[in-house]
PDB file of C-alpha atoms and ligand atoms in Angstrom:
ATOM      1  CA  MET A  25     166.795 120.195  18.334  1.00  0.00           C
ATOM      2  CA  PRO A  26     168.095 123.724  18.894  1.00  0.00           C
ATOM      3  CA  LYS A  27     170.940 123.947  21.406  1.00  0.00           C
ATOM      4  CA  LEU A  28     170.102 127.250  23.056  1.00  0.00           C
ATOM      5  CA  LEU A  29     167.644 129.310  21.025  1.00  0.00           C
ATOM      6  CA  SER A  30     164.011 128.304  20.663  1.00  0.00           C
ATOM      7  CA  ASP A  31     162.651 127.560  17.186  1.00  0.00           C
ATOM      8  CA  GLU A  32     160.647 130.752  17.534  1.00  0.00           C
ATOM      9  CA  ALA A  33     163.811 132.762  18.333  1.00  0.00           C
ATOM     10  CA  VAL A  34     165.636 131.331  15.310  1.00  0.00           C
ATOM     11  CA  ALA A  35     162.636 132.188  13.129  1.00  0.00           C
ATOM     12  CA  ARG A  36     162.688 135.740  14.498  1.00  0.00           C
ATOM     13  CA  TYR A  37     166.416 136.058  13.712  1.00  0.00           C
ATOM     14  CA  ARG A  38     165.764 134.927  10.142  1.00  0.00           C
ATOM     15  CA  ARG A  39     162.819 137.313   9.758  1.00  0.00           C
ATOM     16  CA  ASP A  40     164.291 140.432  11.427  1.00  0.00           C
ATOM     17  CA  GLY A  41     168.042 139.891  10.922  1.00  0.00           C
ATOM     18  CA  TYR A  42     168.818 140.185  14.641  1.00  0.00           C
ATOM     19  CA  LEU A  43     167.976 138.763  18.028  1.00  0.00           C
ATOM     20  CA  PHE A  44     168.505 140.127  21.543  1.00  0.00           C
ATOM     21  CA  PRO A  45     168.953 139.935  24.432  1.00  0.00           C
ATOM     22  CA  VAL A  46     170.610 136.552  24.720  1.00  0.00           C
ATOM     23  CA  ASP A  47     172.047 135.793  28.169  1.00  0.00           C
ATOM     24  CA  VAL A  48     175.509 134.433  27.423  1.00  0.00           C
ATOM     25  CA  ILE A  49     177.610 135.064  30.546  1.00  0.00           C
ATOM     26  CA  ALA A  50     176.826 136.072  34.120  1.00  0.00           C
ATOM     27  CA  PRO A  51     176.961 139.799  34.979  1.00  0.00           C
ATOM     28  CA  ALA A  52     179.870 139.081  37.344  1.00  0.00           C
ATOM     29  CA  GLU A  53     181.795 137.441  34.479  1.00  0.00           C
ATOM     30  CA  ALA A  54     181.187 140.495  32.303  1.00  0.00           C
ATOM     31  CA  ALA A  55     182.525 142.702  35.110  1.00  0.00           C
ATOM     32  CA  GLU A  56     185.583 140.439  35.333  1.00  0.00           C
ATOM     33  CA  LEU A  57     186.175 140.768  31.570  1.00  0.00           C
ATOM     34  CA  ARG A  58     186.001 144.552  31.887  1.00  0.00           C
ATOM     35  CA  ARG A  59     188.509 144.405  34.757  1.00  0.00           C
ATOM     36  CA  ARG A  60     190.872 142.280  32.656  1.00  0.00           C
ATOM     37  CA  LEU A  61     190.591 144.690  29.730  1.00  0.00           C
ATOM     38  CA  GLU A  62     191.269 147.674  31.966  1.00  0.00           C
ATOM     39  CA  ASP A  63     194.235 145.909  33.625  1.00  0.00           C
ATOM     40  CA  HIS A  64     195.619 145.319  30.132  1.00  0.00           C
ATOM     41  CA  GLU A  65     195.044 148.974  29.258  1.00  0.00           C
ATOM     42  CA  ALA A  66     196.768 150.093  32.485  1.00  0.00           C
ATOM     43  CA  GLN A  67     199.785 147.922  31.646  1.00  0.00           C
ATOM     44  CA  THR A  68     200.002 149.188  28.074  1.00  0.00           C
ATOM     45  CA  GLY A  69     199.533 152.858  28.918  1.00  0.00           C
ATOM     46  CA  GLY A  70     196.061 153.733  27.665  1.00  0.00           C
ATOM     47  CA  PRO A  71     192.831 152.700  26.013  1.00  0.00           C
ATOM     48  CA  ILE A  72     193.165 149.754  23.644  1.00  0.00           C
ATOM     49  CA  SER A  73     193.609 151.306  20.199  1.00  0.00           C
ATOM     50  CA  GLY A  74     194.669 150.781  16.603  1.00  0.00           C
ATOM     51  CA  ASP A  75     195.191 147.239  15.380  1.00  0.00           C
ATOM     52  CA  ARG A  76     195.217 145.994  18.985  1.00  0.00           C
ATOM     53  CA  ARG A  77     191.423 146.350  19.126  1.00  0.00           C
ATOM     54  CA  HIS A  78     191.019 143.776  16.383  1.00  0.00           C
ATOM     55  CA  LYS A  79     191.482 140.056  16.833  1.00  0.00           C
ATOM     56  CA  ALA A  80     192.638 140.657  20.413  1.00  0.00           C
ATOM     57  CA  HIS A  81     191.728 137.008  21.019  1.00  0.00           C
ATOM     58  CA  LEU A  82     195.022 136.190  19.279  1.00  0.00           C
ATOM     59  CA  TYR A  83     197.063 137.687  22.149  1.00  0.00           C
ATOM     60  CA  LEU A  84     194.687 137.702  25.172  1.00  0.00           C
ATOM     61  CA  THR A  85     193.858 134.233  26.508  1.00  0.00           C
ATOM     62  CA  TRP A  86     190.604 135.266  28.203  1.00  0.00           C
ATOM     63  CA  LEU A  87     189.208 136.540  24.913  1.00  0.00           C
ATOM     64  CA  ASN A  88     190.271 133.345  23.156  1.00  0.00           C
ATOM     65  CA  GLU A  89     188.201 131.528  25.786  1.00  0.00           C
ATOM     66  CA  LEU A  90     185.257 133.878  25.261  1.00  0.00           C
ATOM     67  CA  ILE A  91     185.039 133.186  21.510  1.00  0.00           C
ATOM     68  CA  ARG A  92     184.755 129.473  22.405  1.00  0.00           C
ATOM     69  CA  HIS A  93     182.177 129.982  25.164  1.00  0.00           C
ATOM     70  CA  PRO A  94     179.687 127.086  24.902  1.00  0.00           C
ATOM     71  CA  ARG A  95     176.583 129.221  25.330  1.00  0.00           C
ATOM     72  CA  ILE A  96     177.695 131.649  22.625  1.00  0.00           C
ATOM     73  CA  LEU A  97     178.569 128.793  20.261  1.00  0.00           C
ATOM     74  CA  ASP A  98     175.270 127.034  20.990  1.00  0.00           C
ATOM     75  CA  ALA A  99     173.379 130.147  19.901  1.00  0.00           C
ATOM     76  CA  VAL A 100     175.517 130.521  16.772  1.00  0.00           C
ATOM     77  CA  GLU A 101     175.187 126.827  15.914  1.00  0.00           C
ATOM     78  CA  ASP A 102     171.405 127.125  16.061  1.00  0.00           C
ATOM     79  CA  VAL A 103     171.609 129.487  13.074  1.00  0.00           C
ATOM     80  CA  LEU A 104     174.848 128.665  11.205  1.00  0.00           C
ATOM     81  CA  GLY A 105     175.300 124.941  11.893  1.00  0.00           C
ATOM     82  CA  ARG A 106     177.915 123.004  13.829  1.00  0.00           C
ATOM     83  CA  ASP A 107     181.207 123.668  11.976  1.00  0.00           C
ATOM     84  CA  LEU A 108     182.181 127.173  13.005  1.00  0.00           C
ATOM     85  CA  LEU A 109     185.048 129.577  12.517  1.00  0.00           C
ATOM     86  CA  CYS A 110     185.581 132.829  14.373  1.00  0.00           C
ATOM     87  CA  TRP A 111     186.587 135.058  11.474  1.00  0.00           C
ATOM     88  CA  SER A 112     187.269 138.225  13.465  1.00  0.00           C
ATOM     89  CA  THR A 113     186.691 140.105  16.686  1.00  0.00           C
ATOM     90  CA  SER A 114     186.665 143.817  17.512  1.00  0.00           C
ATOM     91  CA  PHE A 115     186.267 145.934  20.604  1.00  0.00           C
ATOM     92  CA  PHE A 116     183.701 148.703  20.207  1.00  0.00           C
ATOM     93  CA  ILE A 117     184.396 151.126  23.008  1.00  0.00           C
ATOM     94  CA  LYS A 118     182.807 154.539  23.417  1.00  0.00           C
ATOM     95  CA  GLU A 119     184.464 156.581  26.114  1.00  0.00           C
ATOM     96  CA  ALA A 120     182.382 158.720  28.518  1.00  0.00           C
ATOM     97  CA  SER A 121     180.900 161.727  26.668  1.00  0.00           C
ATOM     98  CA  ASP A 122     182.439 160.468  23.401  1.00  0.00           C
ATOM     99  CA  PRO A 123     181.067 162.350  20.338  1.00  0.00           C
ATOM    100  CA  GLY A 124     181.781 159.340  18.126  1.00  0.00           C
ATOM    101  CA  PHE A 125     178.831 157.784  16.338  1.00  0.00           C
ATOM    102  CA  VAL A 126     178.371 155.130  13.673  1.00  0.00           C
ATOM    103  CA  SER A 127     176.298 155.937  10.597  1.00  0.00           C
ATOM    104  CA  TRP A 128     173.803 153.417   9.249  1.00  0.00           C
ATOM    105  CA  HIS A 129     175.654 150.727   7.312  1.00  0.00           C
ATOM    106  CA  GLN A 130     175.734 147.056   6.396  1.00  0.00           C
ATOM    107  CA  ASP A 131     178.901 145.148   7.307  1.00  0.00           C
ATOM    108  CA  ALA A 132     178.662 142.864   4.280  1.00  0.00           C
ATOM    109  CA  THR A 133     179.535 145.823   2.051  1.00  0.00           C
ATOM    110  CA  TYR A 134     183.164 145.652   3.167  1.00  0.00           C
ATOM    111  CA  TRP A 135     184.173 142.189   4.195  1.00  0.00           C
ATOM    112  CA  GLY A 136     184.610 140.208   0.978  1.00  0.00           C
ATOM    113  CA  LEU A 137     183.010 137.001   2.238  1.00  0.00           C
ATOM    114  CA  SER A 138     181.348 134.604  -0.219  1.00  0.00           C
ATOM    115  CA  SER A 139     178.095 134.124   1.664  1.00  0.00           C
ATOM    116  CA  PRO A 140     175.797 136.169   3.901  1.00  0.00           C
ATOM    117  CA  ASP A 141     175.996 133.327   6.444  1.00  0.00           C
ATOM    118  CA  VAL A 142     177.906 135.563   8.829  1.00  0.00           C
ATOM    119  CA  MET A 143     176.736 136.350  12.349  1.00  0.00           C
ATOM    120  CA  THR A 144     178.011 138.956  14.777  1.00  0.00           C
ATOM    121  CA  VAL A 145     177.643 138.227  18.473  1.00  0.00           C
ATOM    122  CA  TRP A 146     178.057 141.563  20.292  1.00  0.00           C
ATOM    123  CA  VAL A 147     178.804 140.877  23.965  1.00  0.00           C
ATOM    124  CA  ALA A 148     178.145 143.709  26.423  1.00  0.00           C
ATOM    125  CA  PHE A 149     180.884 144.167  29.041  1.00  0.00           C
ATOM    126  CA  THR A 150     178.960 147.232  30.349  1.00  0.00           C
ATOM    127  CA  PRO A 151     175.302 148.216  29.919  1.00  0.00           C
ATOM    128  CA  ALA A 152     174.434 149.356  26.407  1.00  0.00           C
ATOM    129  CA  ASN A 153     171.437 151.681  26.183  1.00  0.00           C
ATOM    130  CA  LEU A 154     170.058 154.811  24.536  1.00  0.00           C
ATOM    131  CA  VAL A 155     172.095 157.110  26.814  1.00  0.00           C
ATOM    132  CA  ASN A 156     175.500 155.552  26.102  1.00  0.00           C
ATOM    133  CA  GLY A 157     175.019 154.899  22.384  1.00  0.00           C
ATOM    134  CA  CYS A 158     173.885 151.307  21.937  1.00  0.00           C
ATOM    135  CA  MET A 159     173.536 149.866  18.446  1.00  0.00           C
ATOM    136  CA  LYS A 160     170.248 150.310  16.608  1.00  0.00           C
ATOM    137  CA  PHE A 161     168.977 147.750  14.133  1.00  0.00           C
ATOM    138  CA  LEU A 162     166.713 148.219  11.125  1.00  0.00           C
ATOM    139  CA  PRO A 163     164.391 145.181  11.136  1.00  0.00           C
ATOM    140  CA  GLY A 164     164.309 143.163   7.911  1.00  0.00           C
ATOM    141  CA  SER A 165     167.056 145.227   6.244  1.00  0.00           C
ATOM    142  CA  HIS A 166     169.253 142.102   5.851  1.00  0.00           C
ATOM    143  CA  ARG A 167     167.270 140.938   2.827  1.00  0.00           C
ATOM    144  CA  GLN A 168     169.104 143.136   0.322  1.00  0.00           C
ATOM    145  CA  GLN A 169     172.416 144.894  -0.163  1.00  0.00           C
ATOM    146  CA  LEU A 170     171.928 148.676  -0.190  1.00  0.00           C
ATOM    147  CA  ASP A 171     174.152 151.293  -1.834  1.00  0.00           C
ATOM    148  CA  HIS A 172     176.580 153.160   0.425  1.00  0.00           C
ATOM    149  CA  ARG A 173     178.287 156.553   0.081  1.00  0.00           C
ATOM    150  CA  ASP A 174     181.185 158.283   1.885  1.00  0.00           C
ATOM    151  CA  THR A 175     180.588 161.347   4.076  1.00  0.00           C
ATOM    152  CA  PHE A 176     183.970 161.807   5.888  1.00  0.00           C
ATOM    153  CA  ASP A 177     182.263 163.235   8.999  1.00  0.00           C
ATOM    154  CA  LYS A 178     185.038 163.618  11.600  1.00  0.00           C
ATOM    155  CA  HIS A 179     183.022 162.119  14.446  1.00  0.00           C
ATOM    156  CA  ASN A 180     181.915 159.134  12.414  1.00  0.00           C
ATOM    157  CA  LEU A 181     183.709 156.063  13.752  1.00  0.00           C
ATOM    158  CA  LEU A 182     183.681 154.557  10.262  1.00  0.00           C
ATOM    159  CA  SER A 183     186.874 155.820   8.623  1.00  0.00           C
ATOM    160  CA  ARG A 184     185.259 157.140   5.462  1.00  0.00           C
ATOM    161  CA  GLY A 185     181.995 157.990   7.182  1.00  0.00           C
ATOM    162  CA  GLN A 186     180.304 155.567   4.869  1.00  0.00           C
ATOM    163  CA  GLU A 187     176.566 155.326   5.206  1.00  0.00           C
ATOM    164  CA  ILE A 188     173.579 153.906   3.456  1.00  0.00           C
ATOM    165  CA  ALA A 189     172.821 156.177   0.497  1.00  0.00           C
ATOM    166  CA  VAL A 190     169.117 156.489   1.198  1.00  0.00           C
ATOM    167  CA  THR A 191     167.758 158.204   4.303  1.00  0.00           C
ATOM    168  CA  VAL A 192     167.010 155.782   7.107  1.00  0.00           C
ATOM    169  CA  ASP A 193     163.948 156.579   9.211  1.00  0.00           C
ATOM    170  CA  GLU A 194     165.489 156.839  12.702  1.00  0.00           C
ATOM    171  CA  ALA A 195     162.145 156.034  14.259  1.00  0.00           C
ATOM    172  CA  LYS A 196     162.318 152.562  12.734  1.00  0.00           C
ATOM    173  CA  GLY A 197     165.660 151.775  14.409  1.00  0.00           C
ATOM    174  CA  VAL A 198     165.315 149.278  17.249  1.00  0.00           C
ATOM    175  CA  PRO A 199     167.764 150.004  20.113  1.00  0.00           C
ATOM    176  CA  ALA A 200     169.707 146.902  21.165  1.00  0.00           C
ATOM    177  CA  VAL A 201     169.537 147.557  24.899  1.00  0.00           C
ATOM    178  CA  LEU A 202     171.736 145.095  26.792  1.00  0.00           C
ATOM    179  CA  GLU A 203     172.833 144.449  30.361  1.00  0.00           C
ATOM    180  CA  PRO A 204     176.401 143.306  31.082  1.00  0.00           C
ATOM    181  CA  GLY A 205     176.755 139.664  30.075  1.00  0.00           C
ATOM    182  CA  GLN A 206     173.998 139.813  27.499  1.00  0.00           C
ATOM    183  CA  ALA A 207     174.596 139.702  23.761  1.00  0.00           C
ATOM    184  CA  SER A 208     172.843 140.680  20.566  1.00  0.00           C
ATOM    185  CA  LEU A 209     173.095 138.569  17.407  1.00  0.00           C
ATOM    186  CA  HIS A 210     172.984 140.244  14.007  1.00  0.00           C
ATOM    187  CA  HIS A 211     173.185 139.247  10.344  1.00  0.00           C
ATOM    188  CA  VAL A 212     176.021 140.580   8.167  1.00  0.00           C
ATOM    189  CA  LEU A 213     173.559 142.434   5.931  1.00  0.00           C
ATOM    190  CA  LEU A 214     171.545 144.027   8.727  1.00  0.00           C
ATOM    191  CA  ALA A 215     171.599 147.838   8.633  1.00  0.00           C
ATOM    192  CA  HIS A 216     172.837 149.183  11.972  1.00  0.00           C
ATOM    193  CA  GLY A 217     174.253 152.350  13.458  1.00  0.00           C
ATOM    194  CA  SER A 218     174.708 154.009  16.835  1.00  0.00           C
ATOM    195  CA  ALA A 219     174.663 157.424  18.506  1.00  0.00           C
ATOM    196  CA  PRO A 220     177.303 159.105  20.740  1.00  0.00           C
ATOM    197  CA  ASN A 221     177.842 158.122  24.378  1.00  0.00           C
ATOM    198  CA  ARG A 222     176.217 160.829  26.521  1.00  0.00           C
ATOM    199  CA  SER A 223     176.861 159.017  29.796  1.00  0.00           C
ATOM    200  CA  GLY A 224     179.657 159.452  32.345  1.00  0.00           C
ATOM    201  CA  ASP A 225     181.069 155.946  31.884  1.00  0.00           C
ATOM    202  CA  ARG A 226     182.590 153.901  29.075  1.00  0.00           C
ATOM    203  CA  ARG A 227     180.396 151.689  26.929  1.00  0.00           C
ATOM    204  CA  ILE A 228     182.291 148.513  26.105  1.00  0.00           C
ATOM    205  CA  GLY A 229     181.207 145.854  23.647  1.00  0.00           C
ATOM    206  CA  PHE A 230     183.142 142.961  22.142  1.00  0.00           C
ATOM    207  CA  ALA A 231     181.938 141.909  18.687  1.00  0.00           C
ATOM    208  CA  ILE A 232     182.668 138.343  17.549  1.00  0.00           C
ATOM    209  CA  ARG A 233     182.135 137.442  13.858  1.00  0.00           C
ATOM    210  CA  TYR A 234     181.294 133.820  13.144  1.00  0.00           C
ATOM    211  CA  ILE A 235     181.060 131.966   9.846  1.00  0.00           C
ATOM    212  CA  PRO A 236     180.377 128.349   8.896  1.00  0.00           C
ATOM    213  CA  THR A 237     183.440 126.613   7.433  1.00  0.00           C
ATOM    214  CA  HIS A 238     182.064 126.607   3.867  1.00  0.00           C
ATOM    215  CA  VAL A 239     182.367 130.401   3.551  1.00  0.00           C
ATOM    216  CA  ARG A 240     185.303 131.737   1.481  1.00  0.00           C
ATOM    217  CA  GLN A 241     187.221 134.996   1.321  1.00  0.00           C
ATOM    218  CA  VAL A 242     186.724 136.340  -2.213  1.00  0.00           C
ATOM    219  CA  VAL A 243     188.346 139.789  -2.105  1.00  0.00           C
ATOM    220  CA  GLY A 244     191.600 139.377  -0.190  1.00  0.00           C
ATOM    221  CA  GLU A 245     194.249 136.778  -0.855  1.00  0.00           C
ATOM    222  CA  ARG A 246     194.646 134.175   1.861  1.00  0.00           C
ATOM    223  CA  ASP A 247     192.653 134.931   5.026  1.00  0.00           C
ATOM    224  CA  SER A 248     192.738 133.351   8.467  1.00  0.00           C
ATOM    225  CA  ALA A 249     190.255 132.371  11.168  1.00  0.00           C
ATOM    226  CA  THR A 250     190.022 130.364  14.375  1.00  0.00           C
ATOM    227  CA  LEU A 251     188.195 127.020  14.359  1.00  0.00           C
ATOM    228  CA  VAL A 252     185.961 127.137  17.432  1.00  0.00           C
ATOM    229  CA  ARG A 253     183.593 124.190  16.951  1.00  0.00           C
ATOM    230  CA  GLY A 254     183.281 121.088  14.788  1.00  0.00           C
ATOM    231  CA  THR A 255     185.495 120.191  11.828  1.00  0.00           C
ATOM    232  CA  ASP A 256     186.840 122.256   8.942  1.00  0.00           C
ATOM    233  CA  ASN A 257     186.499 120.130   5.804  1.00  0.00           C
ATOM    234  CA  PHE A 258     186.915 123.101   3.478  1.00  0.00           C
ATOM    235  CA  HIS A 259     190.256 124.678   4.483  1.00  0.00           C
ATOM    236  CA  HIS A 260     189.324 128.049   2.990  1.00  0.00           C
ATOM    237  CA  PHE A 261     191.041 129.829   5.883  1.00  0.00           C
ATOM    238  CA  ASP A 262     194.409 129.374   7.607  1.00  0.00           C
ATOM    239  CA  HIS A 263     193.794 128.327  11.201  1.00  0.00           C
ATOM    240  CA  GLU A 264     195.093 130.796  13.740  1.00  0.00           C
ATOM    241  CA  PRO A 265     197.296 129.944  16.748  1.00  0.00           C
ATOM    242  CA  ARG A 266     195.953 130.149  20.288  1.00  0.00           C
ATOM    243  CA  PRO A 267     197.951 132.334  22.717  1.00  0.00           C
ATOM    244  CA  ALA A 268     199.715 130.408  25.510  1.00  0.00           C
ATOM    245  CA  ALA A 269     199.759 133.471  27.798  1.00  0.00           C
ATOM    246  CA  ASP A 270     198.508 137.039  27.681  1.00  0.00           C
ATOM    247  CA  CYS A 271     200.749 139.130  25.433  1.00  0.00           C
ATOM    248  CA  ALA A 272     203.183 136.252  24.863  1.00  0.00           C
ATOM    249  CA  PRO A 273     205.790 137.537  22.357  1.00  0.00           C
ATOM    250  CA  ASP A 274     204.969 134.905  19.719  1.00  0.00           C
ATOM    251  CA  ALA A 275     201.250 135.635  20.080  1.00  0.00           C
ATOM    252  CA  LEU A 276     201.810 139.378  19.654  1.00  0.00           C
ATOM    253  CA  ALA A 277     203.935 138.719  16.570  1.00  0.00           C
ATOM    254  CA  ALA A 278     201.302 136.421  15.059  1.00  0.00           C
ATOM    255  CA  HIS A 279     198.583 138.963  15.816  1.00  0.00           C
ATOM    256  CA  ALA A 280     200.504 141.838  14.229  1.00  0.00           C
ATOM    257  CA  ALA A 281     201.186 139.799  11.093  1.00  0.00           C
ATOM    258  CA  ILE A 282     197.600 138.593  10.728  1.00  0.00           C
ATOM    259  CA  VAL A 283     195.896 141.917  11.356  1.00  0.00           C
ATOM    260  CA  GLY A 284     198.511 143.801   9.351  1.00  0.00           C
ATOM    261  CA  ARG A 285     197.909 141.533   6.376  1.00  0.00           C
ATOM    262  CA  GLN A 286     194.157 141.968   6.616  1.00  0.00           C
ATOM    263  CA  VAL A 287     194.459 145.730   6.800  1.00  0.00           C
ATOM    264  CA  GLN A 288     196.830 145.884   3.834  1.00  0.00           C
ATOM    265  CA  VAL A 289     195.213 143.400   1.540  1.00  0.00           C
ATOM    266  CA  LEU A 290     191.607 142.999   2.427  1.00  0.00           C
ATOM    267  CA  TYR A 291     190.574 146.354   3.751  1.00  0.00           C
ATOM    268  CA  ARG A 292     192.652 148.713   1.636  1.00  0.00           C
ATOM    269  CA  GLY A 293     190.397 151.589   0.699  1.00  0.00           C
ATOM    270  CA  THR A 294     187.289 150.067   2.165  1.00  0.00           C
ATOM    271  CA  GLY A 295     187.743 151.475   5.673  1.00  0.00           C
ATOM    272  CA  HIS A 296     185.183 149.698   7.797  1.00  0.00           C
ATOM    273  CA  ASP A 297     185.217 150.788  11.421  1.00  0.00           C
ATOM    274  CA  HIS A 298     186.947 147.609  12.445  1.00  0.00           C
ATOM    275  CA  PHE A 299     190.173 148.837  10.951  1.00  0.00           C
ATOM    276  CA  ARG A 300     190.061 152.520  11.763  1.00  0.00           C
ATOM    277  CA  PRO A 301     193.412 153.552  13.339  1.00  0.00           C
TER     278      PRO A 301
HETATM  279 NI1   NI B  23     179.317 147.398  11.503  1.00  0.00          NI
END
């Protein structure tokens, strides 16, 4: 029995490589998460940036709760099974009138994981739509790895401006329009991209990457992840500590070490957007 998604929805995810919208938290909870983020930004002197955007669940308690949210995990379990690790998280924020865009790419090209059993849950803290630069998905593109090339466009949010080497028909891109509190699910091989934010407000999304415990890191040395459901009988990843309080000194130190190691070892020269400075 599926936990949250219907059999038909799971079949659609497997066929198309994505599924949305999935109602995961109430709109008021999404507004509260935005408020907490912006309080944190006010305390630290500006928009969350650099390594702090990645794996922020290692130093912010409310994000560590979000990656364990039962509704999110129920949806993930329906596709990936019941033993689940959160491998990574990243904020994807486009400021008002931000020229930044993301070229068409497949995440699997850069991550070094042993299996395509990797799902991103992208949780909208604000609306995401065609005006503010929501993600677009290319249906069925998760069935094969495509070649990528570097473009180095300065407004490309991917550090090397990497993009799929063949022209993608923009008209085939399906906009992942979301309301606050809704999420999209997408497969690690799904081609996706997004346009600039032409609106007067920020567009804030929080992407959570889940894997089943059997997946291994095959490019980097030792990697780490957070066990969020079930049992880890494989021990392919070091289990990460949970922060006792927001920005607790030991949590910040653990976060810096973990993300620093990933940037140095795993992502050297690959430059996916997750690790752009
Ligand atoms: Ni991506």
